[in-house]
Amino acid sequence: MKAEEALDYVSLRLKAAGVEAFDAIAGESESAGLEVYEGKVKTTELNVSRGIGIRLFRDNHPGYAYCEKYSIEALDLTIAAALENSYLTGELHLRLPEPAALAGMEIHSYDPAIEEVTFEQMKKFCLELEQKAKTLDPRIKNIPYLGASRSTSRFIIRNSQGVHLEKKSASVSAGLGVVAHSGNNRKMGVYSNGARSFNFDSDYMAQTAAERAISLLDARPIPSGDYPVLLTNRVASQLFGMFSSIFFADLAQKGQSRLKDRLGDEIAVKDLNLVSDPFIPEAPGSMLFDGEGVPARKIQVIEDGRFVSFLHNLESAYRAEVEPTGNASRGYSGRVGTAFANLVVPVGQAKISDLQQMEKQVLQIEKLEGASGCSAVSGEISIGAQGFLWEHGRMVQPVDRITINGNFFDLLTSIHHYSDSYSDSFSSVKVPDLLVSGLKVAG
Amino acid sequence: MTEQQAHAILQAGADTGADLTEIFIEETRDSTITFRDQKIESAVSGLDYGIGLRLVYGTDILYTHTSNDDIEHLIRLIRNLASTRFGKTSARTVILPDVKNPGWRESAVRPGSQTIKAEFLRRADRIARSLSNRVVQVSAQILETNSLITLINSEGLYHTEERRRLRTHVSVTAEHLSERFVATEGPGYQGGLEVLERIDIEAVTRAAAERALLMLDAGYISGGNIPVVMGNGFGGVIFHEACGHPLETEAIRRTASPFTDKIGQQVAHESVTAIDDGTVDNAWGSIVRDDEGTLAQKTILIENGILKNYLSDRVGSKETGAPLSGSARRQSYRYAPVARMRNTYIAAGKHKFHDMIASVDYGLYAKKMGGGSVNPATGEFNFAVEEGYVIRNGVIAEPVRGASLIGRGHETLMRISMVSDDLELAAGTCGAASGYIPVTVGQPSLKVDSILVGGR
């Protein structure tokens, strides 16, 4: 049974069971990849996944179920489970979308050529990458992680109102982690990236990973205190990604965001703007419709420091009595959530080298270690970091074994300068380098 | 899958020269029921179904998975996968297992009554909200998974096993003057609905709520290198992340571990004995056999500070020389198995908790750890302290929030100076190369003489 046939069957059975409102999604993906270690392909994978997810409403009570087995028996069981679940849940009001025109944009999320990327191509690239990384510097002693992969996916959604939409996506990725030694010190440098075509620059990747390891080799802590902090574009993007859920209406409505009841307030410095942009060509967060079949649109979340819009799925929009923003996220096995399309903070005009010398001392954070000390509910930031200390525009030492501590909501009001560039990573979060104050450093 | 089909797949693998061909079939029924906003917010039922096929050539691994059990599709996947192999080998012989019960004997057991679970969750909400009007949200969840797995390999293995687990999470959010704090408890055990009888929902909810309320008004500790007393139970997450992962052959075979080539050497203070035990009765991280079919074992990792063993899978064992420890694990059919932890803990010592506290002039008592992460290659770790207290003049003083612990696992092991007698285990979920798996972490309270504490 194919996905379309399974969806046809589910739709018919739900209608026959008298279910008036439902949506059903099918997800399929295929991936192929390999890992290289010490000049040999050590692991090769070729994977195929698929599943059907059902959400139905029985007198406004939702029930969810999913299955990965495309048989009549399994689909019947799944429908029965969704119905049974609807007898447990509280009332949930929302309006499933009607068929609507999608934006006439080309977001270039799928190129069939990616399906033609062969294991041989990936192997050749990986071996070349390993060789280059290995010979760059004698301090590079080991390359424990190195690999490449390609993946394609297909998402279909149908609902009881007649929506029938499909999207495809394809991407490739490659990366490596190198370990550099200096005496008893070890540092790992990682570079990985994704793209819509298999056209990676092995020289650049090897050099970047090696530099990231070597440049931190003789790092040491700095005294605890207040430092102007330069969050590099990779780190700033990571932080905004960790705290992105504070802008989700469903979480605010459930008491999980301090932005509840703050719509219209100034929550950030006056020159901060933040958007959810679904139309950036080739970007991983780009889409024409969301996980509930609502047409995607560009949403200004923060405008000149003022909080102007939450991101909504159907449920939160109904509750807030606003139009959904097209930010529902959903996989076949889960319930509906909220997500940014691409989270974008516009660039400024300064070079990163300008930011490094704007204060007498600047602590540049290159790397965050884990995210467990960060809470989107409280806004708490308490996290290990590594980077460089700059004095009078000159780098004086690499830094490690420090923590940075503060609060994300305070951080939004303490951004002083933006650089003119984003990191080159294939990421749906784009934030430039930021010079901020107010973070405490412990070392 | 019939016996004939299983044999056809094993033969197809052997024909490509694979030393080992392995079939892993999984059918999992799961149910998740979530309570929030004083109502059952969602109830999700799932049927995960798929087949993982692994071909091992020496120490090279080829893996494929699919939910499509059509035999021609499976044979085609094997051949496509093998065609990527760079360097051909001749066909191997295969020992065809006696598949006594071809196909499914029965489907995996359906999860237990959702109605009983719903009432259990409502109780958590009532208990938390009765404690204070500062409790603004209670989110509680029960996740039950019942899996039927079958493992067949070209060495004649045929093994079926039912795996049942149930875990509950209770998260309480407290609010005061726009400050919010959320605290979570998450006990879990092997078994089905009967596990709910083992869980004291009142104690679990109170623990989460009281921590959220306490931390709401807590201040911050000044950061720096200071002595830390780590609380028992979930405090073991640090050993799990910072030492357990680097002791897995997955890290050792890539020489990406500070413990490579250290068997027999002192790697920890002599007061430290660390164990990974897959056989603890009904524990969250216990297994009968691992995901390669090896019987679970109790593995002494460190004994009185001396490194004794690594955690291994077949390929890791072959590459590093470590004996098989029955540690090959995977989240599901989507992952090839690799060596992972099961129930990992530091054994109880002889010290008393109050003596540890009394020995510290100024330091941190990290009563409850949050999550954390580690880079196995460098040993660098970072952990959040969910509930902490300043220790001042040998006495537990004011509560502090927002602290984190930074260090290198192998260095921190040497700085443990006192191990108490109050060992406790706690359920957790571990994410790594073969997905998210249930594990137990644990330790008695222990004192580290110096560790970097991040604060304000």
Coordinates of C-alpha atoms in Angstrom, one line a residue, chain A residues 4-234:
Chain A
E4 CA -1.8 8.0 -1.0
E5 CA -3.7 4.8 -0.8
A6 CA -3.4 4.7 3.0
L7 CA -4.6 8.3 3.3
D8 CA -7.5 7.5 0.9
Y9 CA -8.5 4.6 3.1
V10 CA -8.2 6.5 6.4
S11 CA -10.2 9.4 5.0
L12 CA -13.0 7.1 3.8
R13 CA -13.1 5.2 7.1
L14 CA -13.2 8.3 9.2
K15 CA -16.0 9.7 7.1
A16 CA -17.9 6.4 7.4
A17 CA -17.4 6.5 11.1
G18 CA -19.2 9.9 11.2
V19 CA -16.0 11.9 12.1
E20 CA -16.7 15.3 10.7
A21 CA -13.4 17.0 11.4
F22 CA -10.0 15.4 10.9
D23 CA -6.7 15.7 9.3
A24 CA -4.2 13.0 8.3
I25 CA -0.6 13.3 7.3
A26 CA 1.8 10.9 5.7
G27 CA 5.5 11.3 6.1
E28 CA 8.2 9.4 4.1
S29 CA 11.9 9.8 4.1
E30 CA 14.9 8.1 2.6
S31 CA 18.5 8.6 3.6
A32 CA 21.9 7.3 2.7
G33 CA 25.2 8.1 4.4
L34 CA 28.6 6.8 5.4
E35 CA 31.3 7.4 8.0
V36 CA 35.0 7.2 7.4
Y37 CA 37.7 6.6 10.0
E38 CA 41.4 6.1 9.4
G39 CA 41.0 5.9 5.6
K40 CA 38.2 3.3 5.6
V41 CA 34.5 3.4 5.3
K42 CA 33.4 2.1 8.7
T43 CA 29.7 2.5 8.6
T44 CA 27.3 2.7 5.7
E45 CA 23.5 3.3 6.1
L46 CA 20.6 3.2 3.7
N47 CA 17.3 3.9 5.4
V48 CA 13.6 4.2 4.5
S49 CA 11.0 5.5 6.9
R50 CA 7.3 6.1 6.6
G51 CA 4.2 6.6 8.7
I52 CA 0.6 7.9 8.8
G53 CA -0.6 10.2 11.5
I54 CA -4.3 10.9 12.3
R55 CA -5.9 13.7 14.3
L56 CA -9.6 13.6 14.6
F57 CA -12.2 15.6 16.5
R58 CA -15.2 14.0 18.1
D59 CA -17.5 16.8 19.3
N60 CA -14.4 19.0 19.6
H61 CA -12.5 16.4 21.6
P62 CA -9.2 15.6 19.8
G63 CA -7.7 12.1 19.4
Y64 CA -4.3 11.3 17.9
A65 CA -2.8 8.0 16.6
Y66 CA -0.2 7.0 14.2
C67 CA 1.2 3.9 12.5
E68 CA 4.1 2.8 10.5
K69 CA 2.5 -0.4 9.1
Y70 CA 0.5 0.2 5.9
S71 CA -2.1 -2.6 6.2
I72 CA -5.8 -2.5 6.5
E73 CA -5.6 -4.1 9.9
A74 CA -3.1 -1.6 11.2
L75 CA -4.9 1.4 9.8
D76 CA -8.2 0.2 11.3
L77 CA -6.5 -0.2 14.7
T78 CA -5.0 3.3 14.4
I79 CA -8.4 4.8 13.6
A80 CA -9.9 3.0 16.6
A81 CA -7.1 4.2 18.9
A82 CA -7.6 7.8 17.8
L83 CA -11.3 7.6 18.4
E84 CA -10.8 6.0 21.8
N85 CA -8.3 8.7 22.7
S86 CA -10.9 11.4 21.9
Y87 CA -13.1 10.2 24.7
L88 CA -10.3 11.1 27.2
T89 CA -9.3 14.6 26.1
G90 CA -10.7 17.9 27.1
E91 CA -12.5 20.1 24.5
L92 CA -10.4 21.8 21.9
H93 CA -11.8 24.3 19.6
L94 CA -10.2 25.1 16.3
R95 CA -11.1 25.6 12.6
L96 CA -9.4 23.3 10.2
P97 CA -8.3 25.2 7.1
E98 CA -10.1 25.3 3.8
P99 CA -8.2 24.9 0.6
A100 CA -6.4 28.2 -0.1
A101 CA -3.9 29.6 -2.5
L102 CA -0.3 29.3 -1.5
A103 CA 2.4 32.0 -2.0
G104 CA 3.6 31.9 -5.6
M105 CA 7.3 31.6 -4.6
E106 CA 9.9 29.0 -5.5
I107 CA 11.7 28.0 -2.3
H108 CA 14.0 25.5 -3.9
S109 CA 13.7 22.9 -1.2
Y110 CA 13.9 19.9 -3.5
D111 CA 16.3 19.1 -6.3
P112 CA 15.9 15.5 -7.7
A113 CA 19.7 15.5 -8.4
I114 CA 20.3 14.9 -4.7
E115 CA 18.7 11.5 -5.1
E116 CA 21.5 10.7 -7.6
V117 CA 24.3 11.4 -5.1
T118 CA 26.1 8.0 -4.9
F119 CA 27.9 6.3 -2.1
E120 CA 31.0 6.4 -4.3
Q121 CA 30.8 10.2 -4.5
M122 CA 30.4 10.5 -0.7
K123 CA 33.2 8.1 -0.1
K124 CA 35.6 9.9 -2.4
F125 CA 34.7 13.2 -0.7
C126 CA 35.1 11.9 2.8
L127 CA 38.4 10.2 2.2
E128 CA 39.7 13.4 0.6
L129 CA 38.4 15.5 3.5
E130 CA 40.0 13.2 6.1
Q131 CA 43.3 13.3 4.3
K132 CA 43.3 17.1 4.1
A133 CA 42.4 17.5 7.8
K134 CA 45.0 15.0 8.9
T135 CA 47.9 16.7 7.1
L136 CA 47.0 20.3 8.0
D137 CA 48.8 20.4 11.4
P138 CA 50.9 17.9 13.4
R139 CA 48.7 18.7 16.4
I140 CA 45.7 17.1 14.8
K141 CA 46.0 13.6 16.2
N142 CA 42.6 12.1 15.5
I143 CA 39.5 12.6 13.4
P144 CA 36.9 10.5 15.2
Y145 CA 33.9 11.9 13.4
L146 CA 33.7 12.3 9.7
G147 CA 30.9 11.5 7.3
A148 CA 28.5 12.6 4.6
S149 CA 24.8 11.8 3.8
R150 CA 21.9 12.7 1.6
S151 CA 18.3 12.6 2.5
T152 CA 14.9 13.2 0.9
S153 CA 11.5 13.5 2.5
R154 CA 7.9 13.9 1.5
F155 CA 5.0 15.2 3.5
I156 CA 1.4 14.9 2.6
I157 CA -1.6 16.4 4.5
R158 CA -5.3 16.0 3.9
N159 CA -8.1 17.2 5.9
S160 CA -11.9 16.9 6.1
Q161 CA -12.3 20.4 4.6
G162 CA -10.7 19.3 1.3
V163 CA -7.1 20.4 1.9
H164 CA -4.7 18.1 0.0
L165 CA -1.1 19.4 -0.1
E166 CA 2.2 17.8 -0.6
K167 CA 5.8 19.0 -0.2
K168 CA 9.2 17.4 -0.9
S169 CA 12.5 18.3 0.4
A170 CA 16.1 17.1 -0.3
S171 CA 19.4 18.0 1.3
V172 CA 22.9 16.7 1.8
S173 CA 25.2 17.1 4.7
A174 CA 28.9 16.5 5.5
G175 CA 31.1 17.2 8.5
L176 CA 34.0 16.3 10.6
G177 CA 35.3 16.5 14.2
V178 CA 39.0 16.7 14.7
V179 CA 40.9 16.4 18.0
A180 CA 44.1 18.4 18.5
H181 CA 46.6 17.7 21.3
S182 CA 49.0 19.9 23.1
G183 CA 50.6 18.1 26.1
N184 CA 47.7 16.9 28.1
N185 CA 45.3 19.4 26.5
R186 CA 42.8 18.2 23.9
K187 CA 40.4 20.2 22.0
M188 CA 37.8 19.2 19.4
G189 CA 37.0 21.3 16.5
V190 CA 33.8 20.5 14.5
Y191 CA 32.6 21.7 11.2
S192 CA 29.5 20.4 9.6
N193 CA 27.1 21.8 7.1
G194 CA 24.2 21.0 4.9
A195 CA 23.2 22.1 1.4
R196 CA 20.7 21.6 -1.4
S197 CA 23.5 20.2 -3.6
F198 CA 26.5 18.1 -3.0
N199 CA 29.2 20.7 -3.6
F200 CA 31.2 21.0 -0.4
D201 CA 34.6 22.6 -0.2
S202 CA 36.8 20.0 1.5
D203 CA 39.7 22.5 1.9
Y204 CA 37.5 25.0 3.7
M205 CA 35.9 22.3 5.9
A206 CA 39.1 20.7 7.0
Q207 CA 40.8 24.1 7.7
T208 CA 37.8 25.4 9.7
A209 CA 37.5 22.3 11.9
A210 CA 41.3 22.3 12.4
E211 CA 41.4 26.0 13.3
R212 CA 38.5 25.6 15.7
A213 CA 40.4 22.9 17.6
I214 CA 43.9 24.4 17.5
S215 CA 42.9 28.0 18.3
L216 CA 41.5 26.8 21.7
L217 CA 44.4 24.4 22.6
D218 CA 46.1 26.5 25.2
A219 CA 42.9 28.0 26.5
R220 CA 42.6 29.0 30.2
P221 CA 39.9 30.5 32.4
I222 CA 39.7 34.3 33.0
P223 CA 38.8 35.9 36.3
S224 CA 35.1 36.0 37.1
G225 CA 33.4 39.3 36.4
D226 CA 31.5 41.5 34.0
Y227 CA 32.8 41.5 30.4
P228 CA 31.3 42.9 27.3
V229 CA 30.5 39.7 25.4
L230 CA 30.7 39.1 21.7
L231 CA 28.4 36.2 20.8
T232 CA 29.6 35.0 17.4
N233 CA 27.0 34.4 14.8
R234 CA 27.0 30.6 15.4

